[in-house]
C-alpha cells in the first residue's frame, strides 16, 4: 500500500457469515412488506452479494440493529432518488464540457479516482437538483467500476475561493457518501487548498468521524505524485495521461434544452452557461 487508507472492503472480511446471513434475512423480511419502495435490482444484489451487507455492518461496528436501519434507509433512498434511472440525458452537455466532477485514473493503491474541481463550483439555485443528481450519477458509476474495492476522492482546490463554496452541496455530498455508499471512499486528497478556504476545510472535517479524518490528506504540487502517479493524472493536475476527461455524451442535451424540459427559466440557463463556458477549453 502506497499510503494509508481506510479500506472497508478488506476490513469486512472479518465479519462472520452468520452475521451477514442474519442481517440479510431480517432485511428481506422488511422488504417483503413494501417491495415497491425498493429496486428489484438492489434486492437481487443483497441476496447474492455479501459486501452489500458487510459495508453496513462495518459502518455500524457490527451493531446489527443499526446496520439494519442503515441499509433499509439507503435502499429506500436509492429508489426514491431514482438512482438507477439517471443517465447522460439528464445533464447538460456543459457539465461534461467544464468537467466539475469526473472519474479518471487510479491512485497508487489502485483505487479509482473521483476528481472534483472546486473552482468550477458555483451555487445557482435553479440547477441545484441537477447538480446533486450529477454527483450521485458519477458516484454510482464509481461504485459500479470498483466492485467494492473503494475509490479515492481528489478535491482540486487550486484557484478556488469563497465564491465557489456551497456548504449545502458539501453536506449533501458527504451524506450521500457516508449514509448511502458506506465504505466506497478509501481516502480524501485535497490539492492546493487556498488559505481563504481553510475555515471551510475545517468545517467539513468536523463532519468526519475520527477514522475517516485520519485518511484525509492535504497535498500540493510538491507531493501529489506520492499519492497518484503522473500517468494516472490529467494535465490539469500535473499529469501525463492524455485520455480525455471532457467526454460529452451524444445524447446529452444543452443547458437550454434541459431547462425547457425541467421548467427552468431561460435566464437561469444563460447564467449556467456563462459561468461554465470559461472552463470548456482551459
PDB file of C-alpha atoms in Angstrom:
ATOM      1  CA  UNK A   1       0.000   0.000   0.000  1.00  0.00           C
ATOM      2  CA  UNK A   2       1.483   3.326  -1.102  1.00  0.00           C
ATOM      3  CA  UNK A   3      -0.165   5.472   1.583  1.00  0.00           C
ATOM      4  CA  UNK A   4      -2.538   4.566   4.445  1.00  0.00           C
ATOM      5  CA  UNK A   5      -6.216   4.394   3.522  1.00  0.00           C
ATOM      6  CA  UNK A   6      -9.489   3.334   5.029  1.00  0.00           C
ATOM      7  CA  UNK A   7     -10.319   0.035   3.310  1.00  0.00           C
ATOM      8  CA  UNK A   8     -13.717  -1.158   4.478  1.00  0.00           C
ATOM      9  CA  UNK A   9     -13.784  -3.908   1.865  1.00  0.00           C
ATOM     10  CA  UNK A  10     -10.749  -5.615   3.379  1.00  0.00           C
ATOM     11  CA  UNK A  11     -11.828  -4.922   6.966  1.00  0.00           C
ATOM     12  CA  UNK A  12     -15.206  -6.517   6.332  1.00  0.00           C
ATOM     13  CA  UNK A  13     -13.573  -9.892   5.690  1.00  0.00           C
ATOM     14  CA  UNK A  14     -13.579 -10.435   9.467  1.00  0.00           C
ATOM     15  CA  UNK A  15     -17.381 -10.228   9.655  1.00  0.00           C
ATOM     16  CA  UNK A  16     -18.878 -13.688  10.150  1.00  0.00           C
ATOM     17  CA  UNK A  17     -21.037 -15.457   7.594  1.00  0.00           C
ATOM     18  CA  UNK A  18     -23.667 -15.990  10.304  1.00  0.00           C
ATOM     19  CA  UNK A  19     -23.972 -12.259  10.957  1.00  0.00           C
ATOM     20  CA  UNK A  20     -24.296 -11.483   7.242  1.00  0.00           C
ATOM     21  CA  UNK A  21     -26.911 -14.215   6.792  1.00  0.00           C
ATOM     22  CA  UNK A  22     -28.966 -12.953   9.720  1.00  0.00           C
ATOM     23  CA  UNK A  23     -28.877  -9.346   8.509  1.00  0.00           C
ATOM     24  CA  UNK A  24     -29.880 -10.453   5.014  1.00  0.00           C
ATOM     25  CA  UNK A  25     -32.828 -12.424   6.356  1.00  0.00           C
ATOM     26  CA  UNK A  26     -34.086  -9.593   8.542  1.00  0.00           C
ATOM     27  CA  UNK A  27     -33.753  -7.029   5.758  1.00  0.00           C
ATOM     28  CA  UNK A  28     -35.590  -9.222   3.252  1.00  0.00           C
ATOM     29  CA  UNK A  29     -38.411  -9.601   5.767  1.00  0.00           C
ATOM     30  CA  UNK A  30     -38.746  -5.807   5.869  1.00  0.00           C
ATOM     31  CA  UNK A  31     -38.660  -5.597   2.081  1.00  0.00           C
ATOM     32  CA  UNK A  32     -41.440  -8.171   1.731  1.00  0.00           C
ATOM     33  CA  UNK A  33     -43.881  -5.824   3.484  1.00  0.00           C
ATOM     34  CA  UNK A  34     -43.424  -2.960   0.988  1.00  0.00           C
ATOM     35  CA  UNK A  35     -41.392  -4.212  -2.005  1.00  0.00           C
ATOM     36  CA  UNK A  36     -42.412  -1.212  -4.125  1.00  0.00           C
ATOM     37  CA  UNK A  37     -40.129   1.001  -2.002  1.00  0.00           C
ATOM     38  CA  UNK A  38     -37.002  -0.765  -3.285  1.00  0.00           C
ATOM     39  CA  UNK A  39     -35.348  -1.530  -6.591  1.00  0.00           C
ATOM     40  CA  UNK A  40     -35.633  -5.179  -7.627  1.00  0.00           C
ATOM     41  CA  UNK A  41     -32.048  -4.956  -8.877  1.00  0.00           C
ATOM     42  CA  UNK A  42     -30.826  -3.787  -5.445  1.00  0.00           C
ATOM     43  CA  UNK A  43     -32.678  -6.567  -3.665  1.00  0.00           C
ATOM     44  CA  UNK A  44     -31.244  -9.163  -6.033  1.00  0.00           C
ATOM     45  CA  UNK A  45     -27.791  -7.830  -5.226  1.00  0.00           C
ATOM     46  CA  UNK A  46     -28.463  -8.008  -1.488  1.00  0.00           C
ATOM     47  CA  UNK A  47     -29.445 -11.658  -1.921  1.00  0.00           C
ATOM     48  CA  UNK A  48     -26.234 -12.627  -3.683  1.00  0.00           C
ATOM     49  CA  UNK A  49     -23.526 -10.139  -2.696  1.00  0.00           C
ATOM     50  CA  UNK A  50     -22.192 -10.243   0.885  1.00  0.00           C
ATOM     51  CA  UNK A  51     -20.354  -6.897   0.518  1.00  0.00           C
ATOM     52  CA  UNK A  52     -23.721  -5.159   0.087  1.00  0.00           C
ATOM     53  CA  UNK A  53     -24.461  -6.152   3.679  1.00  0.00           C
ATOM     54  CA  UNK A  54     -20.976  -6.158   5.181  1.00  0.00           C
ATOM     55  CA  UNK A  55     -20.435  -2.496   4.318  1.00  0.00           C
ATOM     56  CA  UNK A  56     -23.332  -1.515   6.604  1.00  0.00           C
ATOM     57  CA  UNK A  57     -22.239  -3.869   9.374  1.00  0.00           C
ATOM     58  CA  UNK A  58     -18.736  -2.441   9.133  1.00  0.00           C
ATOM     59  CA  UNK A  59     -20.056   1.118   9.225  1.00  0.00           C
ATOM     60  CA  UNK A  60     -22.065   0.371  12.374  1.00  0.00           C
ATOM     61  CA  UNK A  61     -19.341  -1.584  14.206  1.00  0.00           C
ATOM     62  CA  UNK A  62     -21.294  -4.838  13.712  1.00  0.00           C
ATOM     63  CA  UNK A  63     -24.332  -3.498  15.560  1.00  0.00           C
ATOM     64  CA  UNK A  64     -26.979  -5.486  13.703  1.00  0.00           C
ATOM     65  CA  UNK A  65     -29.908  -3.265  14.665  1.00  0.00           C
ATOM     66  CA  UNK A  66     -28.174  -0.097  13.457  1.00  0.00           C
ATOM     67  CA  UNK A  67     -26.903  -1.842  10.312  1.00  0.00           C
ATOM     68  CA  UNK A  68     -30.436  -2.976   9.503  1.00  0.00           C
ATOM     69  CA  UNK A  69     -31.738   0.554   9.926  1.00  0.00           C
ATOM     70  CA  UNK A  70     -28.915   1.954   7.779  1.00  0.00           C
ATOM     71  CA  UNK A  71     -29.317  -0.474   4.894  1.00  0.00           C
ATOM     72  CA  UNK A  72     -33.075  -0.014   4.848  1.00  0.00           C
ATOM     73  CA  UNK A  73     -32.664   3.762   4.744  1.00  0.00           C
ATOM     74  CA  UNK A  74     -30.091   3.533   1.942  1.00  0.00           C
ATOM     75  CA  UNK A  75     -32.080   1.155  -0.249  1.00  0.00           C
ATOM     76  CA  UNK A  76     -35.247   3.247   0.108  1.00  0.00           C
ATOM     77  CA  UNK A  77     -33.309   6.406  -0.720  1.00  0.00           C
ATOM     78  CA  UNK A  78     -31.922   4.842  -3.904  1.00  0.00           C
ATOM     79  CA  UNK A  79     -35.430   4.125  -5.185  1.00  0.00           C
ATOM     80  CA  UNK A  80     -36.911   7.491  -4.139  1.00  0.00           C
ATOM     81  CA  UNK A  81     -33.979   9.438  -5.610  1.00  0.00           C
ATOM     82  CA  UNK A  82     -34.166   7.464  -8.847  1.00  0.00           C
ATOM     83  CA  UNK A  83     -30.502   6.459  -8.824  1.00  0.00           C
ATOM     84  CA  UNK A  84     -30.833   3.702 -11.412  1.00  0.00           C
ATOM     85  CA  UNK A  85     -32.840   5.894 -13.794  1.00  0.00           C
ATOM     86  CA  UNK A  86     -30.162   8.579 -14.050  1.00  0.00           C
ATOM     87  CA  UNK A  87     -28.471   8.799 -17.453  1.00  0.00           C
ATOM     88  CA  UNK A  88     -26.452  11.157 -19.652  1.00  0.00           C
ATOM     89  CA  UNK A  89     -29.639  12.764 -20.978  1.00  0.00           C
ATOM     90  CA  UNK A  90     -30.408  14.139 -17.501  1.00  0.00           C
ATOM     91  CA  UNK A  91     -27.436  16.532 -17.536  1.00  0.00           C
ATOM     92  CA  UNK A  92     -26.495  19.466 -19.755  1.00  0.00           C
ATOM     93  CA  UNK A  93     -23.534  18.872 -22.023  1.00  0.00           C
ATOM     94  CA  UNK A  94     -21.951  21.947 -20.424  1.00  0.00           C
ATOM     95  CA  UNK A  95     -21.474  19.870 -17.248  1.00  0.00           C
ATOM     96  CA  UNK A  96     -19.332  17.418 -19.198  1.00  0.00           C
ATOM     97  CA  UNK A  97     -17.513  20.172 -21.099  1.00  0.00           C
ATOM     98  CA  UNK A  98     -16.475  22.052 -17.947  1.00  0.00           C
ATOM     99  CA  UNK A  99     -15.535  18.866 -16.021  1.00  0.00           C
ATOM    100  CA  UNK A 100     -16.525  19.878 -12.476  1.00  0.00           C
ATOM    101  CA  UNK A 101     -16.545  16.225 -11.483  1.00  0.00           C
ATOM    102  CA  UNK A 102     -15.217  13.202 -13.338  1.00  0.00           C
ATOM    103  CA  UNK A 103     -13.783   9.704 -12.947  1.00  0.00           C
ATOM    104  CA  UNK A 104     -10.176   9.401 -14.046  1.00  0.00           C
ATOM    105  CA  UNK A 105      -7.277   7.065 -13.357  1.00  0.00           C
ATOM    106  CA  UNK A 106      -6.240   5.404 -10.107  1.00  0.00           C
ATOM    107  CA  UNK A 107      -4.157   6.360  -7.085  1.00  0.00           C
ATOM    108  CA  UNK A 108      -1.009   4.482  -6.050  1.00  0.00           C
ATOM    109  CA  UNK A 109      -3.154   1.979  -4.149  1.00  0.00           C
ATOM    110  CA  UNK A 110      -5.134   1.127  -7.272  1.00  0.00           C
ATOM    111  CA  UNK A 111      -8.283   2.936  -6.129  1.00  0.00           C
ATOM    112  CA  UNK A 112     -10.499   4.659  -8.681  1.00  0.00           C
ATOM    113  CA  UNK A 113     -10.145   8.460  -8.606  1.00  0.00           C
ATOM    114  CA  UNK A 114     -13.226  10.656  -8.375  1.00  0.00           C
ATOM    115  CA  UNK A 115     -11.947  14.159  -9.140  1.00  0.00           C
ATOM    116  CA  UNK A 116     -13.856  17.283  -8.071  1.00  0.00           C
ATOM    117  CA  UNK A 117     -12.772  20.734  -9.221  1.00  0.00           C
ATOM    118  CA  UNK A 118     -13.751  23.348  -6.655  1.00  0.00           C
ATOM    119  CA  UNK A 119     -13.245  26.366  -8.890  1.00  0.00           C
ATOM    120  CA  UNK A 120     -15.932  25.144 -11.303  1.00  0.00           C
ATOM    121  CA  UNK A 121     -18.477  25.045  -8.484  1.00  0.00           C
ATOM    122  CA  UNK A 122     -20.991  27.889  -8.236  1.00  0.00           C
ATOM    123  CA  UNK A 123     -24.334  27.799  -6.459  1.00  0.00           C
ATOM    124  CA  UNK A 124     -27.102  28.512  -8.965  1.00  0.00           C
ATOM    125  CA  UNK A 125     -30.368  27.760  -7.185  1.00  0.00           C
ATOM    126  CA  UNK A 126     -32.372  26.523 -10.179  1.00  0.00           C
ATOM    127  CA  UNK A 127     -29.698  23.976 -11.014  1.00  0.00           C
ATOM    128  CA  UNK A 128     -29.113  22.552  -7.523  1.00  0.00           C
ATOM    129  CA  UNK A 129     -31.227  19.384  -8.042  1.00  0.00           C
ATOM    130  CA  UNK A 130     -29.446  18.681 -11.340  1.00  0.00           C
ATOM    131  CA  UNK A 131     -26.021  19.192  -9.756  1.00  0.00           C
ATOM    132  CA  UNK A 132     -26.943  16.820  -6.924  1.00  0.00           C
ATOM    133  CA  UNK A 133     -28.111  14.178  -9.390  1.00  0.00           C
ATOM    134  CA  UNK A 134     -24.900  14.592 -11.386  1.00  0.00           C
ATOM    135  CA  UNK A 135     -22.871  13.900  -8.260  1.00  0.00           C
ATOM    136  CA  UNK A 136     -24.906  10.792  -7.457  1.00  0.00           C
ATOM    137  CA  UNK A 137     -24.718   9.650 -11.092  1.00  0.00           C
ATOM    138  CA  UNK A 138     -20.917   9.663 -11.024  1.00  0.00           C
ATOM    139  CA  UNK A 139     -20.684   8.183  -7.532  1.00  0.00           C
ATOM    140  CA  UNK A 140     -22.877   5.312  -8.717  1.00  0.00           C
ATOM    141  CA  UNK A 141     -20.531   4.850 -11.676  1.00  0.00           C
ATOM    142  CA  UNK A 142     -17.551   4.750  -9.302  1.00  0.00           C
ATOM    143  CA  UNK A 143     -19.404   2.219  -7.165  1.00  0.00           C
ATOM    144  CA  UNK A 144     -20.035   0.004 -10.179  1.00  0.00           C
ATOM    145  CA  UNK A 145     -16.490   0.291 -11.518  1.00  0.00           C
ATOM    146  CA  UNK A 146     -14.609  -0.544  -8.336  1.00  0.00           C
ATOM    147  CA  UNK A 147     -16.679  -3.607  -7.353  1.00  0.00           C
ATOM    148  CA  UNK A 148     -16.415  -2.876  -3.642  1.00  0.00           C
ATOM    149  CA  UNK A 149     -12.703  -2.106  -3.576  1.00  0.00           C
ATOM    150  CA  UNK A 150     -13.031   1.597  -2.909  1.00  0.00           C
ATOM    151  CA  UNK A 151     -12.422   4.954  -4.522  1.00  0.00           C
ATOM    152  CA  UNK A 152     -10.335   7.997  -3.639  1.00  0.00           C
ATOM    153  CA  UNK A 153     -11.901  11.447  -3.693  1.00  0.00           C
ATOM    154  CA  UNK A 154      -9.469  14.028  -5.069  1.00  0.00           C
ATOM    155  CA  UNK A 155     -10.634  17.588  -4.460  1.00  0.00           C
ATOM    156  CA  UNK A 156      -8.748  20.032  -6.660  1.00  0.00           C
ATOM    157  CA  UNK A 157      -8.927  23.368  -4.804  1.00  0.00           C
ATOM    158  CA  UNK A 158      -6.440  25.401  -6.823  1.00  0.00           C
ATOM    159  CA  UNK A 159      -7.688  28.848  -7.876  1.00  0.00           C
ATOM    160  CA  UNK A 160     -10.857  28.424  -5.814  1.00  0.00           C
ATOM    161  CA  UNK A 161     -12.287  30.841  -3.295  1.00  0.00           C
ATOM    162  CA  UNK A 162     -15.276  31.661  -1.125  1.00  0.00           C
ATOM    163  CA  UNK A 163     -17.464  32.202  -4.206  1.00  0.00           C
ATOM    164  CA  UNK A 164     -17.004  28.515  -5.003  1.00  0.00           C
ATOM    165  CA  UNK A 165     -18.178  27.392  -1.578  1.00  0.00           C
ATOM    166  CA  UNK A 166     -21.571  25.745  -1.312  1.00  0.00           C
ATOM    167  CA  UNK A 167     -21.868  24.260   2.167  1.00  0.00           C
ATOM    168  CA  UNK A 168     -25.278  22.767   1.395  1.00  0.00           C
ATOM    169  CA  UNK A 169     -23.892  20.850  -1.579  1.00  0.00           C
ATOM    170  CA  UNK A 170     -20.909  19.721   0.505  1.00  0.00           C
ATOM    171  CA  UNK A 171     -23.271  18.401   3.183  1.00  0.00           C
ATOM    172  CA  UNK A 172     -25.354  16.647   0.545  1.00  0.00           C
ATOM    173  CA  UNK A 173     -22.233  15.034  -0.941  1.00  0.00           C
ATOM    174  CA  UNK A 174     -20.981  13.948   2.466  1.00  0.00           C
ATOM    175  CA  UNK A 175     -24.289  12.357   3.441  1.00  0.00           C
ATOM    176  CA  UNK A 176     -24.580  10.554   0.117  1.00  0.00           C
ATOM    177  CA  UNK A 177     -21.145   9.010   0.528  1.00  0.00           C
ATOM    178  CA  UNK A 178     -21.412   8.344   4.250  1.00  0.00           C
ATOM    179  CA  UNK A 179     -25.011   7.150   4.525  1.00  0.00           C
ATOM    180  CA  UNK A 180     -25.748   5.551   1.168  1.00  0.00           C
ATOM    181  CA  UNK A 181     -22.339   4.372  -0.078  1.00  0.00           C
ATOM    182  CA  UNK A 182     -20.501   3.434   3.141  1.00  0.00           C
ATOM    183  CA  UNK A 183     -17.059   2.051   2.503  1.00  0.00           C
ATOM    184  CA  UNK A 184     -16.814   3.481  -1.011  1.00  0.00           C
ATOM    185  CA  UNK A 185     -14.297   6.244  -0.233  1.00  0.00           C
ATOM    186  CA  UNK A 186     -10.923   4.976   0.984  1.00  0.00           C
ATOM    187  CA  UNK A 187      -9.242   8.383   1.238  1.00  0.00           C
ATOM    188  CA  UNK A 188      -9.646  12.073   0.507  1.00  0.00           C
ATOM    189  CA  UNK A 189      -6.902  14.076  -1.213  1.00  0.00           C
ATOM    190  CA  UNK A 190      -7.234  17.859  -1.004  1.00  0.00           C
ATOM    191  CA  UNK A 191      -4.978  19.524  -3.569  1.00  0.00           C
ATOM    192  CA  UNK A 192      -3.659  23.094  -3.181  1.00  0.00           C
ATOM    193  CA  UNK A 193      -6.068  24.332  -0.532  1.00  0.00           C
ATOM    194  CA  UNK A 194      -6.036  28.170  -0.556  1.00  0.00           C
ATOM    195  CA  UNK A 195      -5.633  29.918   2.783  1.00  0.00           C
ATOM    196  CA  UNK A 196      -9.058  31.571   2.390  1.00  0.00           C
ATOM    197  CA  UNK A 197     -10.615  28.086   2.240  1.00  0.00           C
ATOM    198  CA  UNK A 198      -9.003  26.712   5.391  1.00  0.00           C
ATOM    199  CA  UNK A 199     -12.028  27.534   7.564  1.00  0.00           C
ATOM    200  CA  UNK A 200     -14.308  25.690   5.128  1.00  0.00           C
ATOM    201  CA  UNK A 201     -11.951  22.718   5.163  1.00  0.00           C
ATOM    202  CA  UNK A 202     -12.024  22.603   8.970  1.00  0.00           C
ATOM    203  CA  UNK A 203     -15.831  22.763   8.933  1.00  0.00           C
ATOM    204  CA  UNK A 204     -16.059  19.845   6.513  1.00  0.00           C
ATOM    205  CA  UNK A 205     -13.538  17.806   8.529  1.00  0.00           C
ATOM    206  CA  UNK A 206     -15.727  18.261  11.595  1.00  0.00           C
ATOM    207  CA  UNK A 207     -18.374  16.089   9.912  1.00  0.00           C
ATOM    208  CA  UNK A 208     -15.965  13.162   9.665  1.00  0.00           C
ATOM    209  CA  UNK A 209     -15.512  10.554  12.315  1.00  0.00           C
ATOM    210  CA  UNK A 210     -12.066  10.005  13.822  1.00  0.00           C
ATOM    211  CA  UNK A 211     -11.240   7.136  11.481  1.00  0.00           C
ATOM    212  CA  UNK A 212     -12.308   8.995   8.323  1.00  0.00           C
ATOM    213  CA  UNK A 213     -10.356  12.090   9.351  1.00  0.00           C
ATOM    214  CA  UNK A 214      -7.099  10.113   9.536  1.00  0.00           C
ATOM    215  CA  UNK A 215      -7.264   9.370   5.824  1.00  0.00           C
ATOM    216  CA  UNK A 216      -7.854  12.911   4.617  1.00  0.00           C
ATOM    217  CA  UNK A 217      -4.632  14.345   3.173  1.00  0.00           C
ATOM    218  CA  UNK A 218      -3.641  17.888   2.279  1.00  0.00           C
ATOM    219  CA  UNK A 219      -1.411  17.626  -0.786  1.00  0.00           C
ATOM    220  CA  UNK A 220       0.473  20.060  -3.006  1.00  0.00           C
ATOM    221  CA  UNK A 221       2.367  20.339  -6.270  1.00  0.00           C
ATOM    222  CA  UNK A 222       5.448  19.031  -4.469  1.00  0.00           C
ATOM    223  CA  UNK A 223       3.975  15.759  -3.261  1.00  0.00           C
ATOM    224  CA  UNK A 224       0.908  14.936  -5.372  1.00  0.00           C
ATOM    225  CA  UNK A 225       2.857  12.173  -7.120  1.00  0.00           C
ATOM    226  CA  UNK A 226       3.383  10.451  -3.770  1.00  0.00           C
ATOM    227  CA  UNK A 227      -0.337   9.692  -3.961  1.00  0.00           C
ATOM    228  CA  UNK A 228      -1.095   9.471  -7.681  1.00  0.00           C
ATOM    229  CA  UNK A 229       1.370   8.658 -10.463  1.00  0.00           C
ATOM    230  CA  UNK A 230       1.757  11.182 -13.286  1.00  0.00           C
ATOM    231  CA  UNK A 231       0.471   8.718 -15.838  1.00  0.00           C
ATOM    232  CA  UNK A 232      -2.794   8.456 -13.888  1.00  0.00           C
ATOM    233  CA  UNK A 233      -3.480  12.199 -13.784  1.00  0.00           C
ATOM    234  CA  UNK A 234      -4.827  14.632 -16.405  1.00  0.00           C
ATOM    235  CA  UNK A 235      -2.770  17.647 -17.439  1.00  0.00           C
ATOM    236  CA  UNK A 236      -4.753  19.993 -15.215  1.00  0.00           C
ATOM    237  CA  UNK A 237      -3.270  18.111 -12.241  1.00  0.00           C
ATOM    238  CA  UNK A 238       0.322  17.954 -13.486  1.00  0.00           C
ATOM    239  CA  UNK A 239      -0.357  14.624 -15.143  1.00  0.00           C
ATOM    240  CA  UNK A 240       0.843  12.994 -18.343  1.00  0.00           C
ATOM    241  CA  UNK A 241      -2.263  10.954 -19.118  1.00  0.00           C
ATOM    242  CA  UNK A 242      -3.658  12.009 -22.491  1.00  0.00           C
ATOM    243  CA  UNK A 243      -7.034  10.337 -22.057  1.00  0.00           C
ATOM    244  CA  UNK A 244      -9.786  12.975 -22.361  1.00  0.00           C
ATOM    245  CA  UNK A 245     -11.695  13.908 -19.218  1.00  0.00           C
ATOM    246  CA  UNK A 246     -14.205  16.084 -21.053  1.00  0.00           C
ATOM    247  CA  UNK A 247     -16.251  13.273 -22.542  1.00  0.00           C
ATOM    248  CA  UNK A 248     -19.501  14.676 -23.929  1.00  0.00           C
ATOM    249  CA  UNK A 249     -22.193  12.012 -24.428  1.00  0.00           C
ATOM    250  CA  UNK A 250     -24.044  12.083 -27.728  1.00  0.00           C
ATOM    251  CA  UNK A 251     -27.460  12.162 -26.053  1.00  0.00           C
ATOM    252  CA  UNK A 252     -26.632  14.895 -23.562  1.00  0.00           C
ATOM    253  CA  UNK A 253     -28.879  17.986 -24.067  1.00  0.00           C
ATOM    254  CA  UNK A 254     -27.728  21.590 -23.984  1.00  0.00           C
ATOM    255  CA  UNK A 255     -28.455  23.610 -20.850  1.00  0.00           C
ATOM    256  CA  UNK A 256     -31.267  25.412 -22.663  1.00  0.00           C
ATOM    257  CA  UNK A 257     -32.818  22.174 -23.917  1.00  0.00           C
ATOM    258  CA  UNK A 258     -32.722  20.665 -20.452  1.00  0.00           C
ATOM    259  CA  UNK A 259     -34.016  23.882 -18.873  1.00  0.00           C
ATOM    260  CA  UNK A 260     -37.057  23.750 -21.167  1.00  0.00           C
ATOM    261  CA  UNK A 261     -37.703  20.140 -20.176  1.00  0.00           C
ATOM    262  CA  UNK A 262     -37.348  20.905 -16.451  1.00  0.00           C
ATOM    263  CA  UNK A 263     -39.262  24.177 -16.494  1.00  0.00           C
ATOM    264  CA  UNK A 264     -36.209  26.282 -15.643  1.00  0.00           C
ATOM    265  CA  UNK A 265     -36.257  29.869 -16.866  1.00  0.00           C
ATOM    266  CA  UNK A 266     -34.163  30.751 -19.915  1.00  0.00           C
ATOM    267  CA  UNK A 267     -32.167  33.343 -17.990  1.00  0.00           C
ATOM    268  CA  UNK A 268     -31.121  30.666 -15.484  1.00  0.00           C
ATOM    269  CA  UNK A 269     -29.836  28.534 -18.342  1.00  0.00           C
ATOM    270  CA  UNK A 270     -27.977  31.602 -19.634  1.00  0.00           C
ATOM    271  CA  UNK A 271     -26.445  32.083 -16.189  1.00  0.00           C
ATOM    272  CA  UNK A 272     -25.244  28.479 -16.024  1.00  0.00           C
ATOM    273  CA  UNK A 273     -23.684  28.591 -19.487  1.00  0.00           C
ATOM    274  CA  UNK A 274     -21.998  31.928 -18.806  1.00  0.00           C
ATOM    275  CA  UNK A 275     -20.415  30.528 -15.649  1.00  0.00           C
ATOM    276  CA  UNK A 276     -19.242  27.256 -17.197  1.00  0.00           C
ATOM    277  CA  UNK A 277     -18.010  28.441 -20.607  1.00  0.00           C
ATOM    278  CA  UNK A 278     -14.594  29.647 -19.360  1.00  0.00           C
ATOM    279  CA  UNK A 279     -13.794  26.094 -18.253  1.00  0.00           C
ATOM    280  CA  UNK A 280     -14.513  24.460 -21.631  1.00  0.00           C
ATOM    281  CA  UNK A 281     -11.041  24.959 -23.088  1.00  0.00           C
ATOM    282  CA  UNK A 282      -8.728  25.753 -20.162  1.00  0.00           C
TER     283      UNK A 282
END
